[in-house]
mmCIF file of C-alpha atoms in Angstrom:
data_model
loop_
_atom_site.group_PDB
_atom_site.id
_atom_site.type_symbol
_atom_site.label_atom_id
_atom_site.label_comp_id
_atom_site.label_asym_id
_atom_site.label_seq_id
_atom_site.Cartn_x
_atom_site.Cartn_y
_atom_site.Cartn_z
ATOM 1 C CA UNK A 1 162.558 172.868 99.950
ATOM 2 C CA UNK A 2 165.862 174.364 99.936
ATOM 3 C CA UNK A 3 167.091 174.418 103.258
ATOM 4 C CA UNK A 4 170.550 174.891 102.343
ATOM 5 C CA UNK A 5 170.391 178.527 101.278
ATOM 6 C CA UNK A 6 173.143 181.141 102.611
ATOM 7 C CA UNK A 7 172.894 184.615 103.075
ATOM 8 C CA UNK A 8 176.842 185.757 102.664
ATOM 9 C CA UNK A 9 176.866 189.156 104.296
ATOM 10 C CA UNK A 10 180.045 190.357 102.601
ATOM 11 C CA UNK A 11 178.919 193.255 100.103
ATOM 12 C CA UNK A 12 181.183 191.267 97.043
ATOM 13 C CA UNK A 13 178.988 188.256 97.454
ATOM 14 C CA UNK A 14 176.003 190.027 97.608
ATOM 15 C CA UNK A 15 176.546 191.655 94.405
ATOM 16 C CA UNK A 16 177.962 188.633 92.946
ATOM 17 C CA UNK A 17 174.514 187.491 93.355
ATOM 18 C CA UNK A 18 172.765 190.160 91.573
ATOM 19 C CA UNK A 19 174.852 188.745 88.421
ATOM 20 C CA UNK A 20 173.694 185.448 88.523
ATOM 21 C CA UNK A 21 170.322 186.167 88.051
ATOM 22 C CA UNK A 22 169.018 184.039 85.578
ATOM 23 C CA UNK A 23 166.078 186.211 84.079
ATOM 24 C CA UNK A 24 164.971 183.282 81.564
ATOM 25 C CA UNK A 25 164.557 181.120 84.566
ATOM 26 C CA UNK A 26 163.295 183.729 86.883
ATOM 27 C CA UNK A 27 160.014 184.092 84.893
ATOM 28 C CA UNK A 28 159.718 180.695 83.614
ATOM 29 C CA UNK A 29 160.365 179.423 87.657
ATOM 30 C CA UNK A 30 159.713 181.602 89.999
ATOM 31 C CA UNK A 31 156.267 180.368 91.551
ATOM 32 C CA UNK A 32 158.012 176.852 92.162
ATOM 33 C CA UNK A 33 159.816 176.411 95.952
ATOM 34 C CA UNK A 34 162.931 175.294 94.065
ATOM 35 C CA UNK A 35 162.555 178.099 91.408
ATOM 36 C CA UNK A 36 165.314 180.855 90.108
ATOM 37 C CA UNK A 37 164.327 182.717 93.132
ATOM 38 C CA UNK A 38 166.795 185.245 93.347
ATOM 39 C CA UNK A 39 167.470 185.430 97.108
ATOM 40 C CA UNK A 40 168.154 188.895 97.526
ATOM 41 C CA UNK A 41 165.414 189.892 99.562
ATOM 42 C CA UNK A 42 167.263 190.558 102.580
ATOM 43 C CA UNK A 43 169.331 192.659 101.233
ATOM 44 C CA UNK A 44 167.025 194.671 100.015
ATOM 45 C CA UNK A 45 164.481 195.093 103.129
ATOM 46 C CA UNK A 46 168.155 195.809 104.669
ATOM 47 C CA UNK A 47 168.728 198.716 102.473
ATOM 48 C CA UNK A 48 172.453 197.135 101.516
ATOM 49 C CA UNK A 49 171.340 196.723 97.999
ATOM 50 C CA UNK A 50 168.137 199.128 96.185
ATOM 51 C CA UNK A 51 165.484 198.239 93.290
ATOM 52 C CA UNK A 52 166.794 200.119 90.591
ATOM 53 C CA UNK A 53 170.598 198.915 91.156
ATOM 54 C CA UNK A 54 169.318 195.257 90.391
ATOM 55 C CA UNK A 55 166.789 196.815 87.223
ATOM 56 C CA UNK A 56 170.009 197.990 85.898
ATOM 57 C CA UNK A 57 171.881 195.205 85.694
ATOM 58 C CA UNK A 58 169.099 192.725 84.544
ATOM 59 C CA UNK A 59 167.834 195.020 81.787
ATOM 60 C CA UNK A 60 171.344 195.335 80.726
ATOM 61 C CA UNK A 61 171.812 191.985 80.322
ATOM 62 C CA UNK A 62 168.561 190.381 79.400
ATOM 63 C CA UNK A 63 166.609 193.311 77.687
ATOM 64 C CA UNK A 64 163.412 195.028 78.738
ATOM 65 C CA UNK A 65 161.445 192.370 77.410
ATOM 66 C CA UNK A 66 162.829 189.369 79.174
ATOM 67 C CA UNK A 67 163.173 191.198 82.271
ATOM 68 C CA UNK A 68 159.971 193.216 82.543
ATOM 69 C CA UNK A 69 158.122 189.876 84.714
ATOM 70 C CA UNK A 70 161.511 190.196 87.516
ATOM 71 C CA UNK A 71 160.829 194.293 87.723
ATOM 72 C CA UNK A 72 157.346 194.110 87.637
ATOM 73 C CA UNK A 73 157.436 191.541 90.988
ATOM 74 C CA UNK A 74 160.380 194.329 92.683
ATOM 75 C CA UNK A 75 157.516 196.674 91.712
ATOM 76 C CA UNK A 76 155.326 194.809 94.164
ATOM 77 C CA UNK A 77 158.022 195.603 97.080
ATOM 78 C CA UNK A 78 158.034 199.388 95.798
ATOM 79 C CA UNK A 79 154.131 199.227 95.766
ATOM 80 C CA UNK A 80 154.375 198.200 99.738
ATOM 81 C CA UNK A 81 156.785 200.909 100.377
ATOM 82 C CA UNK A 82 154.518 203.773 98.577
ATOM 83 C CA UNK A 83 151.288 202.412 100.758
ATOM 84 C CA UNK A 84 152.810 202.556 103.971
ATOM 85 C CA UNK A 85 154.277 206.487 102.811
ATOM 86 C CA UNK A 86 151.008 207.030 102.618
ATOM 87 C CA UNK A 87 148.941 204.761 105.028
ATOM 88 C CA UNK A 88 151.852 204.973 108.119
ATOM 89 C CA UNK A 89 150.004 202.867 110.689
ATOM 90 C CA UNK A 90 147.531 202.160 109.213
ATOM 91 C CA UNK A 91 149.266 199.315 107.622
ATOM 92 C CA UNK A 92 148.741 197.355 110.584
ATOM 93 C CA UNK A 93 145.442 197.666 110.566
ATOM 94 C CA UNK A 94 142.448 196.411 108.129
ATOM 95 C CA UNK A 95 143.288 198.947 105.056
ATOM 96 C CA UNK A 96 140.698 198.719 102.814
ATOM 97 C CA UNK A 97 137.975 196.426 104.556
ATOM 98 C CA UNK A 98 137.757 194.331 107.761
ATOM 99 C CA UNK A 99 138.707 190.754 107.255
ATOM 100 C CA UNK A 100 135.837 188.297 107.814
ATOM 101 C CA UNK A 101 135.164 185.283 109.404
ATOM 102 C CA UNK A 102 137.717 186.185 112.340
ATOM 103 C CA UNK A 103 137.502 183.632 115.284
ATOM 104 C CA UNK A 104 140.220 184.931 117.221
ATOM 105 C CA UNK A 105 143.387 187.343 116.956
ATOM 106 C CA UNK A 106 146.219 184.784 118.194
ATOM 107 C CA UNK A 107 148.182 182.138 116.294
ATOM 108 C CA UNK A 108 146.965 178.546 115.962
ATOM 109 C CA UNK A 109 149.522 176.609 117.774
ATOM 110 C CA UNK A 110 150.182 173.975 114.767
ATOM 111 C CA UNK A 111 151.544 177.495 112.337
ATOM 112 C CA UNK A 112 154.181 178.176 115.257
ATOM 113 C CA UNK A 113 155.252 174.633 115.705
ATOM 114 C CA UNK A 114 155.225 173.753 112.093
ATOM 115 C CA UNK A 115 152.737 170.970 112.618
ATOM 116 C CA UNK A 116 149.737 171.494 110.596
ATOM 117 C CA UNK A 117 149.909 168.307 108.619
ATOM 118 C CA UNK A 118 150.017 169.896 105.459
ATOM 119 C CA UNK A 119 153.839 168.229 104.449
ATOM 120 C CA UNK A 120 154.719 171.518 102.349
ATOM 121 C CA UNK A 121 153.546 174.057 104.716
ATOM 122 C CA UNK A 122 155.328 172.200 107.432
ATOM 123 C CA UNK A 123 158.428 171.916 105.759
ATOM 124 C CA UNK A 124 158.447 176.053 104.800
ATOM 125 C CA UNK A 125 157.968 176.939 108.485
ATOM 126 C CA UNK A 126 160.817 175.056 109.804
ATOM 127 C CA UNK A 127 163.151 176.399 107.290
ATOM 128 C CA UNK A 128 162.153 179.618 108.212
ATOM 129 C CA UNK A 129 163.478 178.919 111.699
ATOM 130 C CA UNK A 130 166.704 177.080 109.966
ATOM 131 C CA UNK A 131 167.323 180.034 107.137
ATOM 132 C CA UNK A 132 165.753 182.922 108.336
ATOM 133 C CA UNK A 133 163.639 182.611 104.488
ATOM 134 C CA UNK A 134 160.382 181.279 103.130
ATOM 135 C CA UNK A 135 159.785 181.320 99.389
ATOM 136 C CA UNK A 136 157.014 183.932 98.575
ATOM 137 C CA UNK A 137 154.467 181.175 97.603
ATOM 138 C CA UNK A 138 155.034 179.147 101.040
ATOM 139 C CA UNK A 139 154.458 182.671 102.468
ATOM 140 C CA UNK A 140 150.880 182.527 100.942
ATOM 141 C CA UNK A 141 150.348 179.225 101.683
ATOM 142 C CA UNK A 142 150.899 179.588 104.844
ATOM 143 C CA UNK A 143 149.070 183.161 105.366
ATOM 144 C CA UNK A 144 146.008 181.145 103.876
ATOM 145 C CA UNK A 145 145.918 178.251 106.025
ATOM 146 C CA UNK A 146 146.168 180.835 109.101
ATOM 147 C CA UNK A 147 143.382 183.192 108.345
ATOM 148 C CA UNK A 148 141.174 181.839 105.674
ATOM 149 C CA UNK A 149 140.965 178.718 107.184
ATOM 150 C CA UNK A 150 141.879 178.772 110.485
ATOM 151 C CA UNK A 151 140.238 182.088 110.726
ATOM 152 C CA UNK A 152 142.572 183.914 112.893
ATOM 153 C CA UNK A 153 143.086 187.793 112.481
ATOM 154 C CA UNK A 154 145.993 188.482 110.190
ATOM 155 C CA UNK A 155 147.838 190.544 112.448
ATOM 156 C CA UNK A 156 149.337 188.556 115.202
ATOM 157 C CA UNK A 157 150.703 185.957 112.551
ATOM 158 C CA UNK A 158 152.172 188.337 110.320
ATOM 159 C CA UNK A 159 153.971 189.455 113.458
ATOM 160 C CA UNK A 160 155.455 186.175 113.881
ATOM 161 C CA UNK A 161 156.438 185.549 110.401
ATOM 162 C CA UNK A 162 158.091 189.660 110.546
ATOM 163 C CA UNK A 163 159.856 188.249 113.443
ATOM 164 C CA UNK A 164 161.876 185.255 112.113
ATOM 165 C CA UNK A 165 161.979 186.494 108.401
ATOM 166 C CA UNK A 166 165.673 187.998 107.803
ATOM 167 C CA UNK A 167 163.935 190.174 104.440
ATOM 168 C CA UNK A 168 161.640 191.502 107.214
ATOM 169 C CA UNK A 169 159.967 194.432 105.586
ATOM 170 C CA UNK A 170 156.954 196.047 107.468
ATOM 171 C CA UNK A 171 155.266 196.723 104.536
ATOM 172 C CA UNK A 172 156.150 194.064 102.296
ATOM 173 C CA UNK A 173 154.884 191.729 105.477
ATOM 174 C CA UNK A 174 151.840 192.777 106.964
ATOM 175 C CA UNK A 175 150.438 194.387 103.629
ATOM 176 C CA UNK A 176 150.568 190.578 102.061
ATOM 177 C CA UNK A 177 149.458 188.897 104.867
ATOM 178 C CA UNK A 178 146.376 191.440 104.422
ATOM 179 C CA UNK A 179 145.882 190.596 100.639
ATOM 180 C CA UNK A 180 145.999 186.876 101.439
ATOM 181 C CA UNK A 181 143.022 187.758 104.124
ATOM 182 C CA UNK A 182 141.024 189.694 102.221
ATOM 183 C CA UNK A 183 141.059 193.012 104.218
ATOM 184 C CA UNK A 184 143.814 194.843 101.057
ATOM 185 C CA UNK A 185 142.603 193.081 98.606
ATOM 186 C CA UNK A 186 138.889 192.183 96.779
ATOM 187 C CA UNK A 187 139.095 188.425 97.868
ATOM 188 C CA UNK A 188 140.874 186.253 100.232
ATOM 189 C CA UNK A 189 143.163 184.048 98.390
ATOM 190 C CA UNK A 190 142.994 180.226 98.413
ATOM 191 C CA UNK A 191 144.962 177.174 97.415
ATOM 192 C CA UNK A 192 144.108 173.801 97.895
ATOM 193 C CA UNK A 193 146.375 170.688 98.246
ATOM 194 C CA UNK A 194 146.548 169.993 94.233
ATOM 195 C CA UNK A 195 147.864 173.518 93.685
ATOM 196 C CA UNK A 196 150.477 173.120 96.820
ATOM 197 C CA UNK A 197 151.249 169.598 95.264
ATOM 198 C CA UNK A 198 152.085 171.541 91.801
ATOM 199 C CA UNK A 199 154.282 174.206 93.400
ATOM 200 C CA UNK A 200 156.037 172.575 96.252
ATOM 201 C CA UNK A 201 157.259 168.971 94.265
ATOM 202 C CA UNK A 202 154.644 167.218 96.704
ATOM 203 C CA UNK A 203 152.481 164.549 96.322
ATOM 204 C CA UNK A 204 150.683 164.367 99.713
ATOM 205 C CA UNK A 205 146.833 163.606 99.960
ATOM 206 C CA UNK A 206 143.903 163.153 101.965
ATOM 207 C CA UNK A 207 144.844 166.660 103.821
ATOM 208 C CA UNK A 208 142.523 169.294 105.361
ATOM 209 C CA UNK A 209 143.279 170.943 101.967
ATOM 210 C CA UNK A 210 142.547 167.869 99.324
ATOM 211 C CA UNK A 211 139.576 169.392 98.749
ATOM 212 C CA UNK A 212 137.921 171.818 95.486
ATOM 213 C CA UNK A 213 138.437 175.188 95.346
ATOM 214 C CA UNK A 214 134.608 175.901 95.530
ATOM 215 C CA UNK A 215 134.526 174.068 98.823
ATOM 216 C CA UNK A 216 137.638 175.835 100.724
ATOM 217 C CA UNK A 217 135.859 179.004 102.004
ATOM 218 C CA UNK A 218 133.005 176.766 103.808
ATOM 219 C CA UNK A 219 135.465 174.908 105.361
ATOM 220 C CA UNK A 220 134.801 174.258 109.214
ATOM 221 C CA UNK A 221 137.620 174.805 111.259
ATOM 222 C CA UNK A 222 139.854 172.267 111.296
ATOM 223 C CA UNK A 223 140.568 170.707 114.696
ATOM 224 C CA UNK A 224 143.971 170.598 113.949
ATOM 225 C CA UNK A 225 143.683 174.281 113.610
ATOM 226 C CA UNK A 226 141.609 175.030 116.516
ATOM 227 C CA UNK A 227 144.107 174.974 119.192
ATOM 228 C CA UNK A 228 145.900 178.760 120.007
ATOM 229 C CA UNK A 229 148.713 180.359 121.315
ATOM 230 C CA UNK A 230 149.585 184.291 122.482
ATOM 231 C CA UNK A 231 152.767 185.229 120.990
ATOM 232 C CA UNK A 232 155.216 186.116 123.355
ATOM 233 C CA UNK A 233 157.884 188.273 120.900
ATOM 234 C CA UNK A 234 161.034 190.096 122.200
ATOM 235 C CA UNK A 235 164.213 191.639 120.825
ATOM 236 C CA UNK A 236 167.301 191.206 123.310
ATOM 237 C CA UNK A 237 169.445 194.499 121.807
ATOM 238 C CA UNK A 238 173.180 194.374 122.342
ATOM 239 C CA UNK A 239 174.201 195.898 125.262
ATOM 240 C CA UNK A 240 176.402 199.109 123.879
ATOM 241 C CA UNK A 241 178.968 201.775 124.353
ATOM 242 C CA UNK A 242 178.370 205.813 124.315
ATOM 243 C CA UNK A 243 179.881 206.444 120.537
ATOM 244 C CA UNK A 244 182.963 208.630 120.357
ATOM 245 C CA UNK A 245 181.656 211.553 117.686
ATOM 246 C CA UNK A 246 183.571 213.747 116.373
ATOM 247 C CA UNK A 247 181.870 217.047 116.926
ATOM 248 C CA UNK A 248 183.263 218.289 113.270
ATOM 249 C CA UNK A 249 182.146 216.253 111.279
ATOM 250 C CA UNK A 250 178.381 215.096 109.984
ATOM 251 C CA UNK A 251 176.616 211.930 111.808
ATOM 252 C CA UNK A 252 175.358 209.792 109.338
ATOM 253 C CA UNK A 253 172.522 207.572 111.274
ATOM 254 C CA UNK A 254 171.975 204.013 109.777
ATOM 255 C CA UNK A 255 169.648 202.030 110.373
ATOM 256 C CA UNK A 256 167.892 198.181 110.086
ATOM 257 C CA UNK A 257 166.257 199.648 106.897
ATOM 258 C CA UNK A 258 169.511 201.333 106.069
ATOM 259 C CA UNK A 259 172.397 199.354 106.164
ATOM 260 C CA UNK A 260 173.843 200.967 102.829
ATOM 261 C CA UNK A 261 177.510 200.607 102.244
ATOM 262 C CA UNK A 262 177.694 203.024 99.091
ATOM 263 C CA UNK A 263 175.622 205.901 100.993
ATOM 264 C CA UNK A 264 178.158 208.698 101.295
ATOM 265 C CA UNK A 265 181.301 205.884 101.115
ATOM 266 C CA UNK A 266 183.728 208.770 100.523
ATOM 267 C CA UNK A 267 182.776 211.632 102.891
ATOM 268 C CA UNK A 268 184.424 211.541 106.137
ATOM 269 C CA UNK A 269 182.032 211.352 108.920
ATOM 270 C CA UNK A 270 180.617 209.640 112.346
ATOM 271 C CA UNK A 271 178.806 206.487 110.873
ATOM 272 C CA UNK A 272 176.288 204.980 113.615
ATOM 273 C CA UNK A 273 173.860 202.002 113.444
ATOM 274 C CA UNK A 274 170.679 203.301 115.446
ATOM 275 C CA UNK A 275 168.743 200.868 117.228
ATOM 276 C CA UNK A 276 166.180 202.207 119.057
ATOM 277 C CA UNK A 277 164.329 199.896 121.670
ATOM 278 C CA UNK A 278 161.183 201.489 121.048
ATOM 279 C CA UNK A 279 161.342 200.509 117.570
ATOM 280 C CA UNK A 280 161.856 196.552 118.331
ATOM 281 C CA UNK A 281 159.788 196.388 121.331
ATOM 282 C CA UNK A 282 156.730 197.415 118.691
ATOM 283 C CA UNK A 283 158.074 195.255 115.956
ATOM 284 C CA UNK A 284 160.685 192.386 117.558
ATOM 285 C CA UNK A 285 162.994 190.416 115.532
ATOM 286 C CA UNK A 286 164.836 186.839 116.289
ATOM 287 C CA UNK A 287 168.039 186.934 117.520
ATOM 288 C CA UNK A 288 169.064 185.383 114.061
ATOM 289 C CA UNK A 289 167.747 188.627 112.424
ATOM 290 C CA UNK A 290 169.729 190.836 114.390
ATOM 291 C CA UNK A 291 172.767 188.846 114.039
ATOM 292 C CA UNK A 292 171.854 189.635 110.532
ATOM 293 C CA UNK A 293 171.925 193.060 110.724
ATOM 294 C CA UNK A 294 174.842 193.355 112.883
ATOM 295 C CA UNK A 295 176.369 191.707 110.331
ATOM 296 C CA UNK A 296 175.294 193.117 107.364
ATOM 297 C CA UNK A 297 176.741 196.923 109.325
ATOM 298 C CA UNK A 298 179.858 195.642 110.503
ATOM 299 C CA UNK A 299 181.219 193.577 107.671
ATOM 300 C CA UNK A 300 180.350 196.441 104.685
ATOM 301 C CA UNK A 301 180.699 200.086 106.242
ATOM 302 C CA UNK A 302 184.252 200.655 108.169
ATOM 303 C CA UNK A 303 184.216 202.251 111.520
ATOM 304 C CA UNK A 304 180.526 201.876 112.317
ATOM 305 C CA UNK A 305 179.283 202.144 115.824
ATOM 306 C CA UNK A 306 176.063 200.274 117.275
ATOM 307 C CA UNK A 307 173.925 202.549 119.468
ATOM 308 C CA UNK A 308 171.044 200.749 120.982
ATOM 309 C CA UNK A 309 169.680 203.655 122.040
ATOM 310 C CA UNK A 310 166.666 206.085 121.392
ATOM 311 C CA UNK A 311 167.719 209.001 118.459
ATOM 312 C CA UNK A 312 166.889 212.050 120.688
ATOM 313 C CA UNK A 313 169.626 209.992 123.246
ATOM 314 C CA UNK A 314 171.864 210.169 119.971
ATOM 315 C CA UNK A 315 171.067 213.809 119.183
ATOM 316 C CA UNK A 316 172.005 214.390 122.429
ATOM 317 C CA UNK A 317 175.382 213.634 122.183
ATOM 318 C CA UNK A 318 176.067 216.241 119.746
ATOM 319 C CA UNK A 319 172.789 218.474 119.455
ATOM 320 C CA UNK A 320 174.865 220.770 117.051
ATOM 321 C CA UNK A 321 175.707 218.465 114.500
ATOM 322 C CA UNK A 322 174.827 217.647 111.208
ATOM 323 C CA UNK A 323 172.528 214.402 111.459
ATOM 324 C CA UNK A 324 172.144 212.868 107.794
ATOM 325 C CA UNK A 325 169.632 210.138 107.553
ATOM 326 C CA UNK A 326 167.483 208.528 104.929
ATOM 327 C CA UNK A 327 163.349 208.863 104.212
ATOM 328 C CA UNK A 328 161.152 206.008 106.016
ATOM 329 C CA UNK A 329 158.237 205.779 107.390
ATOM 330 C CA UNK A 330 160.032 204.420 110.567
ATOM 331 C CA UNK A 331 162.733 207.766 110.708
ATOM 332 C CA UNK A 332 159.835 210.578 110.991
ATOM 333 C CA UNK A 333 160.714 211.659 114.384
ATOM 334 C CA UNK A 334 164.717 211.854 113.388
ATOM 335 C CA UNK A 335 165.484 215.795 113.054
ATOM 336 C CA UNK A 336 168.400 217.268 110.294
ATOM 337 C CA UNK A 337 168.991 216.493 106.923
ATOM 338 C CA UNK A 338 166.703 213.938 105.300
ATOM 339 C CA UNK A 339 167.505 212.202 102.227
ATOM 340 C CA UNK A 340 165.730 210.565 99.700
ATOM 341 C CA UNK A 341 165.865 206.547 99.239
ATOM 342 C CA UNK A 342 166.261 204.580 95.828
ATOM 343 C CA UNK A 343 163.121 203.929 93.762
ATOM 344 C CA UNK A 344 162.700 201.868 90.998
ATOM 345 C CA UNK A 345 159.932 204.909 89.410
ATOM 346 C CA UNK A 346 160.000 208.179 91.433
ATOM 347 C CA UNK A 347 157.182 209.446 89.001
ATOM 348 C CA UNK A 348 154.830 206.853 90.322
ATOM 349 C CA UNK A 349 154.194 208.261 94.132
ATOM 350 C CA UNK A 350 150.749 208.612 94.476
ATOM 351 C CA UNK A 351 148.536 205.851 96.462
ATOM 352 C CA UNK A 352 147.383 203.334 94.596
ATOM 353 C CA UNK A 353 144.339 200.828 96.085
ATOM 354 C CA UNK A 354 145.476 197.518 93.909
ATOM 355 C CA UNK A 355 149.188 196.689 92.589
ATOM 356 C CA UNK A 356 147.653 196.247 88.994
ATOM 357 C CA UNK A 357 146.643 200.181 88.974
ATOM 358 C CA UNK A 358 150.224 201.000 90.515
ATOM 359 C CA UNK A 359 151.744 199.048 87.554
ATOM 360 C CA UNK A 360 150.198 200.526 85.024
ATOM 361 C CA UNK A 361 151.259 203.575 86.026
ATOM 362 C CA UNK A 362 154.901 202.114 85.971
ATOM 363 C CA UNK A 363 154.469 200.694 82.700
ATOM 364 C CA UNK A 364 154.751 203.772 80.956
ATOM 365 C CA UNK A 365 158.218 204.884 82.299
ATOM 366 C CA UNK A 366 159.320 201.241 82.260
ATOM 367 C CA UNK A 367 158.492 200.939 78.097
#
């Protein structure tokens, strides 16, 4: 596992990283913990950084060949997005069917404490607390081992992964965890110790998981598993000042899905990072995430103000000004001018069911 990862917050760093992409390695390595991961998932849940920025610059560089297997998995992220447009809360419930073989809706206590006794699995949660990151394919793992064999409800778990995860994306998040269970996709999704082994550099056996793949779904419940715990999730905001506005000029409202620091760069105006309490008391985040965010505002777009506040408090403030935000499924109560956000293909809009139906609709203005 790679527990030393960084995630620089300085906009020149960021970048930097988009450059070293390797997108050789990417597709060769990608499913392996240690892989040619790129690491720039936080930056794009945070908005800093879009889809078609990083297309760009691969493509340029590798070709459309060697870089369609790196677009095609941002695709997946755009894919999330274009469901929740279309499914809003529904996303946090069972989409296409109900998951089966639910014993409970809480979190088995070993997932939380990182002490299922599956080496890998162990290892990925506790960097997750360390980094504020878990490689996609520990994020599956442990998704798998939580409802398909522990048989809890998807829900509360994906909560408490969305919590610690600094790429939190709603979408991206609770739309996997839904896949892995079976209730957005045609199958649950399993992986037994031998396929863990392969991907994580492991060699444990003798596991609740050294088993065939024909025997995982009859699994009992293991009694390591059995044990539970109610999540108790909360968001501490940053106590803040009134923001001075200048009544003149247009409020650009930022967000923790917006942190962009090329968004109108050049136009003079008030700049404020929104945080509305409603918004994490329904979906909390660590205190490392919000550091994180904090962060990501203060160090990249100069003269920003932090409102922890509600937006009709912030419309309030100046009720005749020009409020310039960005499209989300998060912003549709914010009122004024609404712009659009970054996609890799704007053609492709509609709601797809399956990724695989998406892409192939992508495939055509991607050729």
């Amino acid at each position: 596992m790679n527990t030393s990862i960084q995630f620089p917050t300085n906009y020149s760093s960021i970048t930097e990283r988009i450059e070293q992409i390797d997108a050789k390695q990417y597709e060769r390595t990608r499913n392996f913990i240690n892989g040619a991961v790129t690491y720039l998932s936080p930056y794009i849940a945070r908005g800093v950084i879009h889809l078609p920025q990083i297309k760009e610059i691969v493509v340029a560089k590798y070709g459309r060949y060697i870089s369609e297997k790196l677009v095609q998995e941002l695709a997946w992220r755009e894919f999330f997005q274009r469901v929740w447009q279309h499914k809003q809360a529904q996303i946090f419930t069972d989409l296409k069917q109900d998951q089966t073989n639910v014993a409970h809706h809480l979190i088995p206590a070993c997932i939380e404490e990182g002490q299922t006794g599956i080496e890998a699995i162990d290892e990925a949660i506790q960097n997750l607390y360390t980094t504020g990151y878990m490689h996609n394919h520990a994020r599956m793992y442990t998704a798998m081992l939580t409802c398909n064999i522990a048989q809890a409800h998807w829900l509360s778990p994906a909560k408490w992964m969305y919590y610690h995860l600094l790429d939190g994306d709603l979408a991206s998040n609770m739309l996997s965890w839904q896949w892995v269970a079976g209730s957005f996709s045609s199958k649950k999704y399993y992986a037994n110790q031998e396929n863990i082994n392969k991907y994580t550099g492991n060699k444990q056996q003798n596991t609740i998981l050294d088993c065939s793949y024909e025997a995982l779904p009859h699994l009992e419940i293991p009694t390591i598993l059995k044990a539970t715990k109610a999540l108790k999730l909360e968001t501490v905001l940053p106590i803040t000042q009134t923001p001075h506005v200048d009544h003149s000029l247009p409020i650009l409202v930022y967000n923790s899905y917006n942190i962009d620091p090329n968004w109108h760069k050049e136009r003079i105006a008030n700049r404020i990072l929104l945080l509305e309490p409603a918004h994490f008391k329904n979906y909390p985040v660590s205190k490392k995430v919000l550091d994180f965010i904090l962060a990501l505002a203060k160090d990249n777009i100069p003269d920003i103000q932090v409102y922890s506040e509600s937006f009709d408090s912030l419309k309030n403030l100046a009720p005749d000004a020009n409020f310039i935000y960005k499209e989300h499924p998060l912003n549709t109560h914010y009122t004024g001018k609404m712009e659009p956000r970054a996609w890799l293909f704007d053609q492709v809009n509609q709601y797809h069911g399956s990724f695989f139906s998406y892409w192939r609709k992508c495939e055509r203005y991607y050729q």
